[in-house]
Each structure stands twice: as structure tokens, then as C-alpha cells.
XYZ file of C-alpha atoms in Angstrom:
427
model
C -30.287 -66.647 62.458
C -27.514 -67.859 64.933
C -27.324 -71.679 64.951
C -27.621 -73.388 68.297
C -24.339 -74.950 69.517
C -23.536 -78.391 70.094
C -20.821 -80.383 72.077
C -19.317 -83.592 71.489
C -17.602 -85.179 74.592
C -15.523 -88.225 73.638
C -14.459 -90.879 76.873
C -11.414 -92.829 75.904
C -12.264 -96.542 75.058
C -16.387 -95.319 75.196
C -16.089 -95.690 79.040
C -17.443 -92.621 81.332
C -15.435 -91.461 84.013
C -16.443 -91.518 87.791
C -17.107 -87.984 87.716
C -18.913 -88.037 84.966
C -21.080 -90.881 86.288
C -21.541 -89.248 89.587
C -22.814 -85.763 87.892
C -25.379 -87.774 85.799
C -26.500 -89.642 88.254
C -26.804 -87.508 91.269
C -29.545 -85.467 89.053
C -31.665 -88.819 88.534
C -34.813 -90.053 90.893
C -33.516 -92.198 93.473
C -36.157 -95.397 92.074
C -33.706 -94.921 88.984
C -30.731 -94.916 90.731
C -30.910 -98.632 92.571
C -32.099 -100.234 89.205
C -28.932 -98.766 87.507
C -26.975 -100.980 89.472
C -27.362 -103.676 87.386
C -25.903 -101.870 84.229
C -22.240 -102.665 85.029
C -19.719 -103.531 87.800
C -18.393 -100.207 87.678
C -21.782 -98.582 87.962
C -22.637 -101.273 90.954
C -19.250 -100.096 92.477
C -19.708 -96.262 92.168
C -23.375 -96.108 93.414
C -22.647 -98.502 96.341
C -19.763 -96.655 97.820
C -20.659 -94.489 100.694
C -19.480 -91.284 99.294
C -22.006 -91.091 96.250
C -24.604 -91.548 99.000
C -23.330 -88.450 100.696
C -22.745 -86.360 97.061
C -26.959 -87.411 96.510
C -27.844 -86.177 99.649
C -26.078 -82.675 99.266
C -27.788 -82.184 95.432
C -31.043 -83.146 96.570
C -30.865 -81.650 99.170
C -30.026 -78.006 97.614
C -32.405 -78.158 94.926
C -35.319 -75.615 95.208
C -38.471 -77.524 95.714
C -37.487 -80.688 96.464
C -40.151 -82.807 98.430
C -39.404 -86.474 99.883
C -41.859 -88.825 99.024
C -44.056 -90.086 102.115
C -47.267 -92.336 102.849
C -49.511 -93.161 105.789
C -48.478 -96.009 107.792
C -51.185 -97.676 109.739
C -49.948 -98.022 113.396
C -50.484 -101.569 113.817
C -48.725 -104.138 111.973
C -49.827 -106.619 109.723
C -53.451 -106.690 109.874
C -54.985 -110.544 109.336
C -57.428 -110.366 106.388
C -56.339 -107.319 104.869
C -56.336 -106.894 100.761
C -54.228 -103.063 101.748
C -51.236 -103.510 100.018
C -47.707 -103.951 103.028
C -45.415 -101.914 102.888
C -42.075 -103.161 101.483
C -43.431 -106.699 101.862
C -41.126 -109.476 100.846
C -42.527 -109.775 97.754
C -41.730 -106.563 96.558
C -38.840 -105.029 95.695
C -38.939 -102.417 98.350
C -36.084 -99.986 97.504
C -37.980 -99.014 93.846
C -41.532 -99.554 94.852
C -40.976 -97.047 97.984
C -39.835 -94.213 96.292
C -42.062 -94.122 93.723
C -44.587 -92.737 95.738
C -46.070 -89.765 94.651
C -45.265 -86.397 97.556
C -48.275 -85.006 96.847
C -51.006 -87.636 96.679
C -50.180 -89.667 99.455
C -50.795 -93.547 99.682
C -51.926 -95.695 102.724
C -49.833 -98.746 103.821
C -49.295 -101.478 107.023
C -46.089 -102.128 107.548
C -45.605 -106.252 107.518
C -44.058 -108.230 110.679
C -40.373 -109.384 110.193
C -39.840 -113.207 109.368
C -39.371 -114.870 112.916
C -41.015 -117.527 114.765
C -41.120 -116.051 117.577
C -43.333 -112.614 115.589
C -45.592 -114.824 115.407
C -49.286 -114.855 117.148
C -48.279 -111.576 118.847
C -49.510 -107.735 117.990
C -47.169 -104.994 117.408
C -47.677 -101.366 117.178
C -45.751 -98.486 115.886
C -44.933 -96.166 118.609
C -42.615 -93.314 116.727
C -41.007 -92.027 113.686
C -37.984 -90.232 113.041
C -35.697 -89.701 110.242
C -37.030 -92.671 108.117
C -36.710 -94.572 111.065
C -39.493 -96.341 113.393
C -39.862 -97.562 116.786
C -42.129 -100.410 116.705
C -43.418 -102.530 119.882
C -44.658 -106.142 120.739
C -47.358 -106.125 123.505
C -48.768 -108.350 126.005
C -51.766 -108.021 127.493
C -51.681 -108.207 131.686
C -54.669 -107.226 133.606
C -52.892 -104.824 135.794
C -51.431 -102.945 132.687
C -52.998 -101.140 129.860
C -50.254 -101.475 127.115
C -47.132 -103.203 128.778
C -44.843 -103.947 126.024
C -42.687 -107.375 125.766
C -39.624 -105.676 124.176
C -38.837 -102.924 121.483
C -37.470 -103.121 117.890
C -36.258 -100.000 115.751
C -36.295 -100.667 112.249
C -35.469 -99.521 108.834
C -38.658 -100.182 106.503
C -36.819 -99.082 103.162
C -33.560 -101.209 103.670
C -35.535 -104.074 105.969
C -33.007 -103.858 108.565
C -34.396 -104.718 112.295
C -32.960 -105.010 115.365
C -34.421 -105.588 119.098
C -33.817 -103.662 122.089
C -33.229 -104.799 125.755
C -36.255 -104.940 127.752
C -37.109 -101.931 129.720
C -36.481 -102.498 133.120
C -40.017 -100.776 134.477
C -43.019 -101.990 133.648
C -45.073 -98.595 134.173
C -48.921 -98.814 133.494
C -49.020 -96.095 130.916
C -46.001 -95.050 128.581
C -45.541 -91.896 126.055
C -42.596 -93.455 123.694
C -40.094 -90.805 122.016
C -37.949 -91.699 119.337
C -34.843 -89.599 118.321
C -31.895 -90.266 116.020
C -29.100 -88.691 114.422
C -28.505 -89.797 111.203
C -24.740 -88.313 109.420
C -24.616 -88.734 105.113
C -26.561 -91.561 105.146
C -25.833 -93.639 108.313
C -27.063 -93.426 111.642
C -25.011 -92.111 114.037
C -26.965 -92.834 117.089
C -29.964 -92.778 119.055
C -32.316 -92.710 121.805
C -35.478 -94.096 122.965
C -37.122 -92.507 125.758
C -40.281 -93.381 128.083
C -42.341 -90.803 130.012
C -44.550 -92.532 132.790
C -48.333 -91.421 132.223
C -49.101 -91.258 135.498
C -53.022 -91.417 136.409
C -52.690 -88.645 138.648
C -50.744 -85.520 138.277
C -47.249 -85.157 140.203
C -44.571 -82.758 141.078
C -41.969 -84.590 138.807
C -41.731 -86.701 135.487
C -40.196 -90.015 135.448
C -38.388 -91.041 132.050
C -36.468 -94.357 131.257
C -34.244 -93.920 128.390
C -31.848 -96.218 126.001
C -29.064 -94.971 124.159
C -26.982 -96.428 121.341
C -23.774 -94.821 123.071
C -24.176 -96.486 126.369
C -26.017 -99.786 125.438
C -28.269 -99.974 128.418
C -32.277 -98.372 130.224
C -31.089 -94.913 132.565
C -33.797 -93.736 134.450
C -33.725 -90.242 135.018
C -36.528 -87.977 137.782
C -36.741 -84.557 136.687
C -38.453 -82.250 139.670
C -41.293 -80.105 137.697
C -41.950 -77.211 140.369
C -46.272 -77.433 140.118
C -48.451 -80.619 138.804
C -48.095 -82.005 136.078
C -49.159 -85.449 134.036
C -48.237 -86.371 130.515
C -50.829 -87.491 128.009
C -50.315 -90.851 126.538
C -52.183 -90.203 123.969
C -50.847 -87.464 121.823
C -47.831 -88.773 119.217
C -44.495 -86.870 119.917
C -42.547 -84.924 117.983
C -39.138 -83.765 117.531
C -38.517 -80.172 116.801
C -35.267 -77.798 117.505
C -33.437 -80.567 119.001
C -35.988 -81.448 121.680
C -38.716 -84.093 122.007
C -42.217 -82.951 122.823
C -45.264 -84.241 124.740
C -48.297 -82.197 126.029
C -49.917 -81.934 129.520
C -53.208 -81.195 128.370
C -54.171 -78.284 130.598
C -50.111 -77.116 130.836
C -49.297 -77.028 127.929
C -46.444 -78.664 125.410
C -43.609 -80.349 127.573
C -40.080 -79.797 125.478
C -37.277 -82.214 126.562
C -33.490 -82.578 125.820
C -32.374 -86.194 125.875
C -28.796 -85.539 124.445
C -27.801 -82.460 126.413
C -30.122 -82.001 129.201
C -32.186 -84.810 130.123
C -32.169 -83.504 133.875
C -34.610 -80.533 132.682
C -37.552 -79.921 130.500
C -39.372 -76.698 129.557
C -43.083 -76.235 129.483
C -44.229 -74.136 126.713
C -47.704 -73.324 128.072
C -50.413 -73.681 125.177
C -52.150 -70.549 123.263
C -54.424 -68.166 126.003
C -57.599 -68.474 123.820
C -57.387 -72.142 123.150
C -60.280 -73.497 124.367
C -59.076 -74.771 127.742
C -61.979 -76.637 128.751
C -61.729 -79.062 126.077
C -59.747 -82.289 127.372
C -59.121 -85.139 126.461
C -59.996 -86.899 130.173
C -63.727 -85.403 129.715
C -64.332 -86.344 126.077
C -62.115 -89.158 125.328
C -60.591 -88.778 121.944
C -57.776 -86.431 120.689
C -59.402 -82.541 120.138
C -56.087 -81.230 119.139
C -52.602 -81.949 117.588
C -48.920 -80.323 117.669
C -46.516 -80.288 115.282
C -44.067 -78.907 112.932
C -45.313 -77.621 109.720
C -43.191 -75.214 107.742
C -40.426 -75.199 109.997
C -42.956 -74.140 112.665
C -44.737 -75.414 115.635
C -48.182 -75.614 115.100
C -50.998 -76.206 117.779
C -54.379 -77.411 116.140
C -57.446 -77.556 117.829
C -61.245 -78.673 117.217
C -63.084 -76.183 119.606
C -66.358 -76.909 121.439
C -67.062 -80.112 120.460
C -71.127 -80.633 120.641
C -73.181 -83.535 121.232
C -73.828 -82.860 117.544
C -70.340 -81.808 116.436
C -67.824 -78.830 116.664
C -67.902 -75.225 116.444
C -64.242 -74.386 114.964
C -61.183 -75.421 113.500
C -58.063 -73.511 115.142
C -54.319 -73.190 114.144
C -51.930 -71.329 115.962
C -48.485 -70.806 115.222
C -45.313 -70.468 117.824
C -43.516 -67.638 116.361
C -40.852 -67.422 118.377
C -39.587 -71.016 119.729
C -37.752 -69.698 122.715
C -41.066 -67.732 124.064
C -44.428 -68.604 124.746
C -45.770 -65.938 121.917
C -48.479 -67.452 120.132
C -50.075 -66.498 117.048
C -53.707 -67.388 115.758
C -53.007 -68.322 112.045
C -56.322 -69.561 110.970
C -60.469 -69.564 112.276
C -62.482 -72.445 110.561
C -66.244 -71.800 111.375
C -67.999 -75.084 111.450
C -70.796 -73.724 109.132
C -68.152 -72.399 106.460
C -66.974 -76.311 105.953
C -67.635 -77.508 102.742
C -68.036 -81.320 103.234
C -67.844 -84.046 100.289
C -71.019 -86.128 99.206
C -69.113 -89.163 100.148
C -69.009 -87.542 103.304
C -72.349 -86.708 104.034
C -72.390 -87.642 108.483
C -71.908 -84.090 109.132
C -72.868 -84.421 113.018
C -69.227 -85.861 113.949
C -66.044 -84.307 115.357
C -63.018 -84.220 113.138
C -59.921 -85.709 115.107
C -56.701 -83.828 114.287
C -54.178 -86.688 112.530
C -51.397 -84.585 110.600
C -50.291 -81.457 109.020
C -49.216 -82.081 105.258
C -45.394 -81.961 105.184
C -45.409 -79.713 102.397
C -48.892 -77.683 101.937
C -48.961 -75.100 103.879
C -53.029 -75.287 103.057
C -53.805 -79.187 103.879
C -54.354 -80.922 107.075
C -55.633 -84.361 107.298
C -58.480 -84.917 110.045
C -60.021 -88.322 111.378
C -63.741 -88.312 110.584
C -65.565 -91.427 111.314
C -63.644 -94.143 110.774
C -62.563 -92.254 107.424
C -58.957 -90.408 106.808
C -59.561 -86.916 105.484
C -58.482 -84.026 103.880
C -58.981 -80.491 104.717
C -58.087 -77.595 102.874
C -57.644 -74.488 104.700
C -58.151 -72.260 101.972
C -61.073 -73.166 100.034
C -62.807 -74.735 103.468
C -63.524 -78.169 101.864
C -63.204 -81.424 103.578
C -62.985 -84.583 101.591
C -61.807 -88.138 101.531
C -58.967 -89.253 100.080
C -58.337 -90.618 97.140
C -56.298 -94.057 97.897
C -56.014 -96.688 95.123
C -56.353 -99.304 97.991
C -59.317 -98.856 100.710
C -57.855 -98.513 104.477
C -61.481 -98.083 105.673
C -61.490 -101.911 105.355
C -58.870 -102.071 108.325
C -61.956 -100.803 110.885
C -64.381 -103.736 110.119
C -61.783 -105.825 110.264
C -59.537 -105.145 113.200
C -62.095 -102.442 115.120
C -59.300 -99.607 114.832
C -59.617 -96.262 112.593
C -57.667 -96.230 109.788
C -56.594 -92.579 111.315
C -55.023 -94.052 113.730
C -51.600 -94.265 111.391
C -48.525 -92.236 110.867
C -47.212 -89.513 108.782
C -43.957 -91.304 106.945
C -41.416 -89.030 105.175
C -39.143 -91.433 103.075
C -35.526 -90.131 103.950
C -34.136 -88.340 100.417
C -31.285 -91.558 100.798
C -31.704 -94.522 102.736
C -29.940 -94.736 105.748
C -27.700 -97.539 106.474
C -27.439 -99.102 110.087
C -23.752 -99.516 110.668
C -22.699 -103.206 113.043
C -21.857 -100.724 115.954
C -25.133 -99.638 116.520
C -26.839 -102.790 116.703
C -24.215 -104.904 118.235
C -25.722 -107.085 120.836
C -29.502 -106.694 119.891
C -31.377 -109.415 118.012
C -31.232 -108.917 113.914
C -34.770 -110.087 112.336
């Protein structure tokens, strides 16, 4: 029988080298990782320096598998009377507690206001997400606008770093808000924040108002459309192949270049069998969602809705991003759904809320005032299991729990550097 072979490895004086350190600890949990800094100076040192953060992302990144933690963030912050548990609250220690969430049963959070007077007696919403990032809002209410929002803040929820923009310098009645950063081995490099006016009425042109980190100040910019066109302000955007994305919601998905051409955008017209005549302007609520889902865009749509519910669930995939060449992916009959006991008001229709970030199989619906799982697969709808109860949020502040964002926790967190937030107001 051949014995199994063993290696000593002596240090001299018992201490481990850098590169031993580095190895070892690039292949532990991130959670594990921050507490370890309180082993020694040297480990402190090592893990704090900027180029360890850079050597974690590049493991993490290559191993097969790998999935980022994430939760559902409720859109508006810090709601009065809630027992839901905040997000990275100050009594928490944030750094461990966040990334021990669990990537494939995910957990439901509000995010908590920042300490300052001035927070304080006023609502805030989150208006976008990107790269661990979010783009967060305090608004006024004037009769004469539906949403008009006293000024923006972009914050990091993982390292509690927050920082105010300048005010806008239009105060459109309707805004669409996209968020987009680029973030380099850990730090942010820069970013933009762009608003589309929703125009009531459809136009020739789109008018956006944009900040950027590189110039420090609002640019408005009028982009000519060639036929009608008005953007939803309802539908979240996304960011996908280096271009945000609203929707028109007879035209179709509107793709836009802030970086490199924010004099153009491209309309990628929606699927031909989608069911056309289902808007939101008739019906009032959200009947479909886009979004990228397994390094796809995805168009989801409830078909038909009824007086007493739906008929389908649809998916289609964009096969090829440059063309308008749709594919159906998946037919959900209404009578094939397989809903939960717990779920027993069957004559609703499901709002579209999120495609899982990893299962190719899950989508998560709005039913009720309930956040819920589908499976694509074995046709069942349920409600999720969270250890706290969001549903509480509807009786107490008359929104949907829902009504919340998908958060992917960034694999390291990203640091802010002084450059980027010189001149704004730090919370």
C-alpha cells in the first residue's frame, strides 16, 4: 500500500511570508477576510493594501461557479415602524454581516438614512444600482410635479461611504434615472448619472441631463429620434454591453451610450408576438420587465391580463445584441401554474420584479402585495421564504414590498477615492 505523502514547510522565526499570506487568504470567504484583520499588524497591513484587493478580485473572480452574494433592497429608505432588519445599520458591523448572505436564498432589507440633521423628516428613494453602487434621492412634494427630487446622493452601502450631488438644474415633471459606473480593482474610476425627461406626450426627440465625475457639473444633451417617441418612467434601467436602457412601451427598448455617444441612441424594437396591446398607460402597473440574465437580454411579459387575471407568462431572449432577432425562450400557460397554499388569491396579475442573477430557472414576480418566486421549470409559484416579513412594509407605509431592488454585493468592496467626491457633501 503506498503511504500518502506529507510536507512540512518551516517560516524562519514561525512568521509567514507575504506570499504565503496572500495565497491563503485569497482562497478564504471575504466575511473571513475583514475579521482577520485583527490577528496582527502585519496581517492588518497586507489585507489593507490595495494590491491584495486587486489579487482577491482576480481569484474570485476565475473560480468556476462563483456567485456574489445579493439581497432585495426595498426602494424606499428607512421605513418608520418597521421590525425588517436595515441594511448595514449602525449597529451592525456591516462589512461581515453583508457578505454572509446566502446567493441562493436571498434576504429582504431597507437600506437606513445616513446620520444628518438635515435627513431628517424627509423621504428618500432608491432610483438605481450598479456595480455595488446606488443612486438614492430625497424628494419634495410640489403640486405641479409628480416626483421632483431636492438633490441626489450615490452611496456605498457595504463601506457606508455617501456623498451628495449638485442639484439638477431642470426640474422636469417626470424623470427615468440611470446610473452607470466604472469601477477598476476595487475603486471607482468614475461615473455618470443620467436623466431622461418622461414626457406626457410623445416627441420627435429625447431630452437627457447628465452628471459626470470627470467634468463635475449637469450637461444637457437633445438627441433628434426620427418618429415619436416617449420614455416610460416606470420601468427600472439597466446596463448591458456598455449602454443604459429604457423602454418606450409600444417602440420598444431605447439603448443609450453616455460615455461614447451620448448624441445617439438605438431603439431595439421589442419581440413581433409580444402582446402589443398590453400597456402600461391602459392598465396601470408594470406587465413586463427587461433585463440581463445569463449574459443575455431578456424581455418578460405577463400577456392578456383579465379582469380576473392573465393568460401567459412570456420570455424572450435577444440572441444577437447588435440585431433586433428575438427568440421565444419560454410559454407559461396560466392554467399550468402551480400556486402555493399560502398563496391561494389566484385571480391577480403577477408583476414582473427580477430575473435571479444566477438560475437560469427562477424569476421573482409581484403578486399582491407579496414577493414571489417562480420556477420556470416545474411551473410553481411560491412565496419566499424570508426570516424577517417585508409584507409588513405595505400596511405600514401603503407600498409593495415588490417594489425593491435586485442587489449583487460586489465580490470586493469598492473604495471611493477623494477625487471623485471632491466638492460634494460627505454624510
Amino acid at each position: 500500500m503506498l503511504k500518502k505523502m506529507t510536507h512540512n514547510m518551516w517560516f524562519k522565526d514561525g512568521c509567514m511570508p507575504d506570499w504565503f499570506l496572500i495565497e491563503v487568504l485569497c482562497r478564504v470567504p471575504i466575511k473571513s477576510v475583514f475579521r482577520f484583520k485583527s490577528v496582527s499588524k502585519q496581517w492588518l497591513s497586507l489585507i489593507s493594501h490595495p494590491s491584495f484587493a486587486r489579487f482577491y478580485i482576480s481569484q474570485a473572480s476565475a473560480l468556476p461557479g462563483q456567485c456574489q452574494q445579493w439581497v432585495f433592497l426595498f426602494k424606499r429608505m428607512h421605513v418608520e415602524g418597521s421590525t425588517i432588519s436595515h441594511f448595514a445599520d449602525q449597529h451592525n458591523k456591516p462589512l461581515a454581516n453583508m457578505y454572509s448572505c446566502n446567493p441562493t436564498s436571498p434576504d429582504f432589507h431597507i437600506l437606513p438614512l445616513p446620520d444628518s440633521q438635515e435627513a431628517k423628516g424627509q423621504t428618500c428613494f432608491i432610483r438605481a444600482i450598479h456595480n455595488g453602487f446606488l443612486l438614492y434621492g430625497w424628494f419634495q412634494y410640489k403640486p405641479y410635479l409628480y416626483n421632483h427630487i431636492v438633490e441626489y446622493y450615490i452611496c456605498n452601502p457595504v463601506t457606508k461611504q455617501w456623498f451628495a450631488l449638485p442639484a439638477p438644474k431642470h426640474l422636469f415633471k417626470q424623470v427615468n434615472v440611470g446610473f452607470v459606473t466604472q469601477v477598476e480593482a476595487g475603486i471607482l474610476r468614475s461615473y455618470k448619472v443620467v436623466l431622461v425627461h418622461c414626457c406626457p406626450q410623445k416627441r420627435g426627440f429625447l431630452e437627457f441631463e447628465i452628471f459626470s465625475s470627470e467634468s463635475g457639473i449637469w450637461e444637457d444633451f437633445v438627441v433628434n429620434s426620427g418618429c415619436a417617441i416617449r420614455i416610460s418612467c416606470h420601468h427600472k434601467p439597466i446596463f448591458f454591453e456598455e449602454n443604459l436602457h429604457w423602454s418606450d412601451s409600444e417602440l420598444g427598448i431605447i439603448a443609450y451610450d453616455p460615455y461614447n455617444n451620448p448624441n445617439e441612441f438605438r431603439i431595439i424594437e421589442f419581440p413581433t408576438d409580444a402582446d402589443g396591446e398590453y400597456s402600461m398607460s391602459r392598465y396601470g402597473f408594470n406587465s413586463s420587465m427587461y433585463g440581463v440574465h445569463q449574459g443575455y437580454l431578456k424581455y418578460f411579459e405577463v400577456s392578456r391580463p383579465l379582469q380576473q387575471g392573465f393568460s401567459d407568462f412570456k420570455i424572450w431572449v435577444l440572441e444577437d445584441y447588435n440585431s433586433n432577432k428575438w427568440f421565444l425562450q419560454h410559454t407559461v400557460r396560466n392554467e399550468e401554474i402551480i400556486v402555493d397554499d399560502s398563496l391561494h388569491l389566484r385571480m391577480l396579475t403577477a408583476i414582473p420584479v427580477a430575473f435571479h442573477p444566477y438560475d437560469a430557472d427562477i424569476v421573482y414576480l409581484g403578486w399582491n402585495n407579496n414577493l414571489v418566486t417562480f420556477n420556470i421549470q416545474t411551473r410553481r409559484l411560491k412565496s419566499l421564504g424570508f426570516p424577517n416579513n417585508p409584507k409588513e412594509i405595505y400596511q405600514i407605509s401603503g407600498e409593495a414590498c415588490w417594489s425593491c431592488f435586485l442587489f449583487v454585493l460586489p465580490i470586493w468592496p469598492v473604495r471611493i477615492p477623494l477625487s471623485l467626491s471632491a466638492g460634494a457633501d460627505s454624510l
